[in-house]
CSV table of C-alpha atoms and ligand atoms in Angstrom, one decimal:
chain,number,residue,atom,x,y,z
N,289,MET,CA,-37.2,1.9,90.0
N,290,SER,CA,-38.8,-1.3,91.4
N,291,ASP,CA,-37.1,-4.7,90.9
N,292,LEU,CA,-40.1,-5.8,88.9
N,293,ARG,CA,-39.9,-2.8,86.6
N,294,ARG,CA,-36.3,-3.4,86.1
N,295,LEU,CA,-36.9,-7.0,85.2
N,296,GLU,CA,-39.6,-6.0,82.8
N,297,GLU,CA,-37.3,-3.4,81.2
N,298,ARG,CA,-34.5,-6.0,80.8
N,299,ALA,CA,-36.9,-8.5,79.3
N,300,ARG,CA,-38.2,-5.9,76.9
N,301,ASP,CA,-34.7,-4.9,75.8
N,302,ALA,CA,-33.7,-8.6,75.4
N,303,ARG,CA,-36.6,-8.9,72.9
N,304,ARG,CA,-35.5,-6.1,70.8
N,305,PRO,CA,-33.7,-7.3,67.7
N,306,HIS,CA,-30.6,-5.1,68.2
N,307,ALA,CA,-30.5,-3.7,71.6
N,308,GLY,CA,-28.6,-4.3,74.8
N,309,ALA,CA,-30.5,-2.5,77.6
N,310,ASP,CA,-28.9,0.8,78.0
N,311,ASP,CA,-25.5,0.1,76.6
N,312,GLY,CA,-26.1,1.3,73.0
N,313,LEU,CA,-23.9,4.2,71.9
N,314,VAL,CA,-27.1,6.1,70.9
N,315,VAL,CA,-30.2,5.5,73.0
N,316,CYS,CA,-33.5,7.3,72.3
N,317,ASP,CA,-36.3,6.5,74.7
N,318,ASN,CA,-39.8,7.7,74.0
N,319,LEU,CA,-38.5,10.8,72.3
N,320,VAL,CA,-41.0,13.6,71.6
N,321,ARG,CA,-40.5,16.8,69.7
N,322,VAL,CA,-43.4,19.2,69.4
N,323,TYR,CA,-43.1,22.3,67.2
N,324,ARG,CA,-45.4,25.2,68.2
N,325,THR,CA,-45.9,28.0,65.7
N,326,ASP,CA,-48.7,30.5,66.6
N,327,GLU,CA,-51.8,28.3,66.8
N,328,VAL,CA,-50.4,25.3,65.1
N,329,GLU,CA,-48.8,22.4,66.9
N,330,VAL,CA,-46.8,19.8,64.9
N,331,GLN,CA,-45.7,16.6,66.6
N,332,ALA,CA,-42.6,15.8,64.7
N,333,LEU,CA,-41.5,12.9,67.0
N,334,GLN,CA,-44.2,11.0,68.9
N,335,GLY,CA,-42.4,8.7,71.3
N,336,LEU,CA,-39.5,7.4,69.2
N,337,ASP,CA,-37.4,4.6,70.5
N,338,LEU,CA,-34.0,3.8,68.9
N,339,VAL,CA,-30.8,2.0,70.1
N,340,VAL,CA,-27.7,2.1,67.9
N,341,GLU,CA,-24.8,0.1,69.0
N,342,GLU,CA,-21.2,1.3,68.8
N,343,GLY,CA,-19.7,0.4,65.4
N,344,GLU,CA,-22.9,0.1,63.5
N,345,CYS,CA,-23.5,1.6,60.1
N,346,MET,CA,-27.2,2.0,59.7
N,347,ALA,CA,-29.8,3.7,57.5
N,348,LEU,CA,-32.8,5.6,58.6
N,349,VAL,CA,-35.6,5.8,56.0
N,350,GLY,CA,-39.2,7.2,56.0
N,351,ALA,CA,-41.5,9.5,54.0
N,352,SER,CA,-40.9,13.2,53.9
N,353,GLY,CA,-42.1,14.8,57.1
N,354,SER,CA,-41.8,11.7,59.2
N,355,GLY,CA,-39.3,13.3,61.6
N,356,LYS,CA,-35.9,12.1,60.3
N,357,SER,CA,-34.2,15.5,60.3
N,358,THR,CA,-35.8,16.4,63.6
N,359,LEU,CA,-34.2,13.3,65.1
N,360,LEU,CA,-30.8,14.1,63.6
N,361,SER,CA,-30.9,17.7,64.9
N,362,ILE,CA,-31.5,16.4,68.4
N,363,LEU,CA,-28.8,13.8,68.1
N,364,SER,CA,-26.4,16.5,66.8
N,365,GLY,CA,-27.0,18.7,69.8
N,366,LEU,CA,-28.6,21.4,67.7
N,367,ASP,CA,-32.1,20.9,68.9
N,368,LEU,CA,-33.8,19.8,72.2
N,369,PRO,CA,-36.6,17.2,72.5
N,370,THR,CA,-39.8,18.2,74.2
N,371,ALA,CA,-39.9,15.0,76.2
N,372,GLY,CA,-38.2,11.6,76.5
N,373,ARG,CA,-34.7,10.6,76.8
N,374,ALA,CA,-31.7,10.8,74.4
N,375,ARG,CA,-28.3,9.6,75.3
N,376,VAL,CA,-25.2,9.6,73.1
N,377,ALA,CA,-21.9,8.2,74.2
N,378,GLY,CA,-22.9,8.7,77.8
N,379,HIS,CA,-24.1,12.3,77.3
N,380,ASP,CA,-27.7,13.0,78.3
N,381,LEU,CA,-28.8,15.4,75.6
N,382,LEU,CA,-31.5,16.9,77.7
N,383,ALA,CA,-29.2,17.8,80.6
N,384,LEU,CA,-26.2,19.3,78.7
N,385,ARG,CA,-25.1,22.8,79.8
N,386,ARG,CA,-24.1,25.3,77.1
N,387,ARG,CA,-20.4,24.6,77.4
N,388,GLU,CA,-20.9,20.8,77.5
N,389,ARG,CA,-23.1,21.1,74.5
N,390,LEU,CA,-20.4,22.9,72.5
N,391,GLY,CA,-17.9,20.2,73.6
N,392,TYR,CA,-20.3,17.5,72.6
N,393,ARG,CA,-20.8,19.0,69.2
N,394,ARG,CA,-17.1,19.5,68.6
N,395,HIS,CA,-15.9,16.1,69.9
N,396,THR,CA,-18.6,13.5,70.0
N,397,VAL,CA,-20.7,14.0,66.9
N,398,GLY,CA,-19.9,14.9,63.3
N,399,PHE,CA,-22.5,16.0,60.8
N,400,VAL,CA,-23.0,15.9,57.0
N,401,TRP,CA,-25.9,17.9,55.5
N,402,GLN,CA,-27.7,17.2,52.3
N,403,GLN,CA,-27.0,20.7,50.9
N,404,THR,CA,-23.4,20.5,49.6
N,405,GLY,CA,-23.0,24.2,50.2
N,406,ARG,CA,-23.8,23.9,53.9
N,407,ASN,CA,-20.9,21.6,54.7
N,408,LEU,CA,-17.9,23.6,53.5
N,409,LEU,CA,-16.7,27.2,53.8
N,410,PRO,CA,-16.4,28.5,50.2
N,411,TYR,CA,-13.3,30.6,50.7
N,412,LEU,CA,-11.2,27.8,52.2
N,413,THR,CA,-9.5,24.9,50.3
N,414,ALA,CA,-10.6,21.3,51.0
N,415,LEU,CA,-7.5,20.8,53.3
N,416,GLU,CA,-8.2,24.1,55.2
N,417,ASN,CA,-11.9,23.1,55.6
N,418,VAL,CA,-10.9,19.8,57.1
N,419,ALA,CA,-8.3,21.4,59.4
N,420,LEU,CA,-10.8,24.0,60.8
N,421,PRO,CA,-12.7,21.8,63.3
N,422,MET,CA,-9.3,20.7,64.7
N,423,LYS,CA,-8.3,24.4,65.1
N,424,TYR,CA,-11.4,24.9,67.3
N,425,VAL,CA,-10.2,22.2,69.7
N,426,ARG,CA,-6.6,23.5,69.6
N,427,VAL,CA,-4.8,20.8,67.7
N,428,PRO,CA,-1.3,22.2,66.8
N,429,ARG,CA,-1.1,23.5,63.2
N,430,ARG,CA,1.3,20.9,61.9
N,431,LYS,CA,-0.8,18.0,63.2
N,432,ARG,CA,-4.0,19.6,61.8
N,433,ALA,CA,-2.5,19.7,58.3
N,434,ALA,CA,-1.2,16.1,58.6
N,435,ARG,CA,-4.4,14.6,59.8
N,436,ALA,CA,-6.5,16.6,57.2
N,437,ALA,CA,-4.3,15.2,54.4
N,438,GLU,CA,-4.6,11.7,55.8
N,439,LEU,CA,-8.4,12.0,56.0
N,440,LEU,CA,-8.7,13.3,52.5
N,441,ASP,CA,-6.6,10.4,51.4
N,442,VAL,CA,-8.7,7.7,53.3
N,443,LEU,CA,-11.8,9.1,51.8
N,444,GLY,CA,-10.5,9.1,48.3
N,445,VAL,CA,-10.2,12.9,47.7
N,446,ALA,CA,-6.6,13.6,48.3
N,447,TYR,CA,-6.4,15.2,44.9
N,448,CYS,CA,-8.9,17.8,46.0
N,449,ARG,CA,-6.8,19.2,48.8
N,450,ASP,CA,-5.9,22.6,47.4
N,451,ARG,CA,-9.2,23.3,45.6
N,452,ARG,CA,-12.0,25.4,46.9
N,453,PRO,CA,-15.6,24.0,47.0
N,454,ALA,CA,-16.5,25.8,43.8
N,455,GLU,CA,-13.8,23.8,42.0
N,456,LEU,CA,-15.2,20.5,43.3
N,457,SER,CA,-18.1,18.3,42.0
N,458,GLY,CA,-21.0,17.7,44.3
N,459,GLY,CA,-19.8,14.2,45.1
N,460,GLU,CA,-16.3,15.5,45.9
N,461,GLN,CA,-17.7,18.2,48.1
N,462,GLN,CA,-19.7,15.6,50.1
N,463,ARG,CA,-16.6,13.4,50.5
N,464,VAL,CA,-14.6,16.4,51.7
N,465,ALA,CA,-17.6,17.1,54.0
N,466,VAL,CA,-17.2,13.5,55.5
N,467,ALA,CA,-13.6,14.4,56.2
N,468,VAL,CA,-14.6,17.6,57.9
N,469,ALA,CA,-17.2,15.7,60.0
N,470,THR,CA,-14.7,13.1,61.1
N,471,ALA,CA,-11.8,15.6,61.7
N,472,ASN,CA,-12.1,15.4,65.5
N,473,ALA,CA,-12.6,11.6,65.5
N,474,PRO,CA,-16.3,11.7,66.5
N,475,ARG,CA,-17.9,8.6,68.0
N,476,VAL,CA,-21.0,9.2,66.0
N,477,LEU,CA,-21.3,10.4,62.4
N,478,LEU,CA,-24.7,11.7,61.4
N,479,ALA,CA,-25.6,12.3,57.7
N,480,ASP,CA,-29.0,13.7,56.5
N,481,GLU,CA,-29.6,12.6,53.0
N,482,PRO,CA,-26.0,13.2,52.0
N,483,THR,CA,-26.5,11.8,48.5
N,484,GLY,CA,-29.8,13.5,47.9
N,485,GLU,CA,-28.5,16.0,45.4
N,486,LEU,CA,-26.1,13.7,43.6
N,487,ASP,CA,-26.3,11.3,40.6
N,488,THR,CA,-26.0,7.6,41.3
N,489,ALA,CA,-22.3,7.2,40.7
N,490,SER,CA,-21.4,10.2,42.9
N,491,GLY,CA,-23.8,9.0,45.5
N,492,GLU,CA,-22.1,5.6,45.6
N,493,GLU,CA,-18.7,7.3,46.2
N,494,VAL,CA,-20.1,9.4,49.0
N,495,PHE,CA,-21.6,6.3,50.6
N,496,ALA,CA,-18.3,4.5,50.2
N,497,ALA,CA,-16.7,7.4,52.1
N,498,LEU,CA,-19.2,7.1,54.9
N,499,ARG,CA,-18.5,3.4,55.0
N,500,ARG,CA,-14.8,4.1,55.3
N,501,ALA,CA,-15.5,6.5,58.1
N,502,ASN,CA,-17.2,3.6,59.8
N,503,GLU,CA,-14.8,0.8,59.1
N,504,GLU,CA,-11.5,2.6,59.1
N,505,LEU,CA,-12.0,5.6,61.3
N,506,GLY,CA,-14.2,3.8,63.8
N,507,ALA,CA,-17.3,6.1,63.7
N,508,THR,CA,-20.8,4.8,64.3
N,509,VAL,CA,-22.7,6.0,61.3
N,510,LEU,CA,-26.4,6.9,61.1
N,511,VAL,CA,-27.5,8.0,57.6
N,512,VAL,CA,-30.9,9.3,56.6
N,513,THR,CA,-31.5,8.3,53.0
N,514,HIS,CA,-34.1,7.9,50.3
N,515,ASP,CA,-31.6,6.0,48.3
N,516,PRO,CA,-32.2,2.3,48.0
N,517,LEU,CA,-28.6,1.8,46.9
N,518,VAL,CA,-27.6,2.9,50.4
N,519,SER,CA,-30.3,1.2,52.5
N,520,GLU,CA,-29.6,-2.1,50.6
N,521,GLN,CA,-25.9,-1.9,51.5
N,522,VAL,CA,-26.2,-1.5,55.3
N,523,ARG,CA,-26.9,-4.3,57.7
N,524,ARG,CA,-29.8,-2.5,59.4
N,525,THR,CA,-32.4,-0.1,58.1
N,526,VAL,CA,-34.8,1.5,60.5
N,527,ARG,CA,-38.1,3.0,59.1
N,528,ILE,CA,-39.6,6.0,60.8
N,529,ARG,CA,-43.3,6.5,60.4
N,530,ASP,CA,-45.3,9.4,61.9
N,531,GLY,CA,-42.5,10.3,64.3
N,532,ARG,CA,-41.9,6.8,65.6
N,533,THR,CA,-39.6,3.9,64.6
N,534,SER,CA,-41.9,1.4,62.9
N,535,THR,CA,-40.0,-1.4,61.2
N,536,GLU,CA,-36.5,-2.6,60.9
N,537,THR,CA,-34.8,-4.6,58.2
N,538,LEU,CA,-31.7,-6.7,59.0
N,539,ARG,CA,-29.6,-8.0,56.2
N,540,GLY,CA,-27.0,-10.8,56.4
N,541,PRO,CA,-23.5,-10.4,55.0
N,542,GLY,CA,-23.5,-9.6,51.3
N,543,GLY,CA,-26.9,-8.0,51.4
N,544,GLY,CA,-28.8,-11.3,51.1
N,545,GLY,CA,-31.5,-12.7,53.4
N,546,ALA,CA,-33.3,-9.6,54.6
N,547,GLU,CA,-35.4,-10.1,57.8
N,548,GLU,CA,-38.1,-7.8,58.9
N,549,TYR,CA,-38.6,-6.6,62.4
N,550,THR,CA,-41.1,-4.3,64.0
N,551,VAL,CA,-40.8,-2.4,67.3
N,552,LEU,CA,-42.9,-3.3,70.3
N,553,ASP,CA,-43.5,-0.2,72.4
N,554,ARG,CA,-43.9,0.0,76.2
N,555,ALA,CA,-47.6,-0.5,76.0
N,556,GLY,CA,-47.2,-3.7,73.9
N,557,ARG,CA,-48.4,-2.0,70.7
N,558,LEU,CA,-46.7,-2.9,67.4
N,559,GLN,CA,-47.1,-1.6,64.0
N,560,LEU,CA,-47.4,-4.1,61.2
N,561,PRO,CA,-45.7,-3.2,57.9
N,562,ARG,CA,-48.3,-2.0,55.4
N,563,ASP,CA,-47.7,-4.8,52.8
N,564,HIS,CA,-48.4,-7.4,55.5
N,565,VAL,CA,-51.6,-5.7,56.4
N,566,GLU,CA,-52.7,-5.7,52.8
N,567,ARG,CA,-51.5,-9.1,51.9
N,568,TYR,CA,-53.4,-10.8,54.7
N,569,GLY,CA,-56.4,-8.5,54.6
N,570,LEU,CA,-55.9,-7.4,58.2
N,571,ARG,CA,-58.2,-4.6,59.4
N,572,GLY,CA,-60.1,-3.6,62.5
N,573,ARG,CA,-60.0,-6.4,64.9
N,574,VAL,CA,-57.5,-9.2,64.3
N,575,ARG,CA,-57.4,-12.6,65.9
N,576,LEU,CA,-54.4,-13.6,68.0
N,577,THR,CA,-53.2,-17.1,68.7
N,578,ALA,CA,-50.6,-17.9,71.4
N,579,GLU,CA,-48.1,-20.5,70.0
N,580,PRO,CA,-45.4,-22.1,72.1
N,581,ASP,CA,-42.7,-19.7,70.7
N,582,HIS,CA,-44.6,-17.0,68.8
N,583,VAL,CA,-47.8,-15.1,68.4
N,584,GLY,CA,-50.0,-15.5,65.3
N,585,VAL,CA,-52.0,-12.7,63.8
N,586,TRP,CA,-55.0,-13.7,61.7
N,587,PRO,CA,-57.7,-11.7,59.8
N,588,ASP,CA,-61.0,-11.8,61.7
N,589,ARG,CA,-63.1,-13.6,59.2
N,590,ALA,CA,-66.1,-13.7,61.4
N,591,HIS,CA,-65.9,-10.0,61.7
N,592,ASP,CA,-65.5,-9.6,57.9
N,593,SER,CA,-68.7,-11.6,57.2
N,594,ASP,CA,-70.7,-9.8,59.8
N,595,PRO,CA,-72.9,-7.3,57.8
N,596,SER,CA,-73.3,-5.1,60.8
N,597,ALA,CA,-69.5,-4.7,61.1
X,183,ADP,P1,-38.2,14.6,57.5
X,183,ADP,O1,-36.8,15.0,57.7
X,183,ADP,O2,-38.5,13.2,57.8
X,183,ADP,O3,-38.7,15.0,56.2
X,183,ADP,P2,-38.7,16.6,59.5
X,183,ADP,O4,-38.0,16.2,60.8
X,183,ADP,O5,-38.0,17.7,58.8
X,183,ADP,O6,-39.1,15.4,58.6
X,183,ADP,O7,-40.1,17.2,59.9
X,183,ADP,C1,-41.1,16.5,60.7
X,183,ADP,C2,-42.3,17.4,60.9
X,183,ADP,O8,-42.0,18.5,61.7
X,183,ADP,C3,-42.9,17.9,59.6
X,183,ADP,O9,-44.3,17.9,59.7
X,183,ADP,C4,-42.3,19.3,59.5
X,183,ADP,O10,-43.2,20.1,58.8
X,183,ADP,C5,-42.3,19.7,61.0
X,183,ADP,N1,-41.2,20.6,61.3
X,183,ADP,C6,-39.9,20.4,61.1
X,183,ADP,N2,-39.2,21.5,61.5
X,183,ADP,C7,-40.1,22.4,62.0
X,183,ADP,C8,-40.0,23.7,62.5
X,183,ADP,N3,-38.8,24.3,62.7
X,183,ADP,N4,-41.1,24.3,62.9
X,183,ADP,C9,-42.3,23.8,62.7
X,183,ADP,N5,-42.5,22.5,62.2
X,183,ADP,C10,-41.4,21.9,61.8
X,184,MG,MG1,-35.4,15.8,56.3
């Protein structure tokens, strides 16, 4: 890479609201995922950029079909992108060999699915479910049981330890699922609509468990959600639109003072939030003004009044 290019990249990264060049724990750069089925081609991710710093607990939102689950499958090591770059805790997800991929999935990431039934084995108790991932990485039996009990305790479901999934409520199952996902102390915890099938109160308990995984177990948490209760409680919410990250909302402590950000891509394109576009009547050509420390975007009134436009 030329020095100029490097400087440009550094400047671009410095402008991002929440990025430090390449040192994020999760770094997605121009990620593309195309699904081909017979004649049809679906572009699920269309050049997505995302940086998540170690220790963050952030929400990912977006309409159905916008590419959220596709992104999470890639980050979990289940799926491969068609192009672009994805790096998690120093692992290049496009370059992992089979054995490394397995190690990555067992040690580096934990996953919680929306469907409660998909997270737990029905014939094992909660404690046995949590101990299982540790067995795969050869943690001695006694240590497994001790850590499993401790995790269930931290996540508020110690009383469920000897019950099988069928004897647990949906919310309890999802909290046990968080314990399973954090059993091997992953750096990153991914959750795809984990509260989607739950009522509000159970959803809150599951989100509290995710937050504990973040604050007390040290996992960086990325949660896909439609639930405003969740997205309002995290500091950063990233919105995916058409397979790209579009806007970010940052909230101060206590949930107040939300600030909107949008992502500037490599070519200098940025997507304005829809409500801004409507509120200021922006369409077609817009007028730009260069101010000392910012750029102004104005509706093109001349253009609006031009009958030939
Ligand atoms: P979200 O989770 O945001 O609802 P997805 O990532 O599941 O979105 O899907 C993004 C797009 O990719 C959708 O148009 C979906 O139909 C398509 N898609 C997802 N998985 C597949 C697949 N295995 N084969 C073909 N198309 C898929
Ligand atoms: Mg999905």
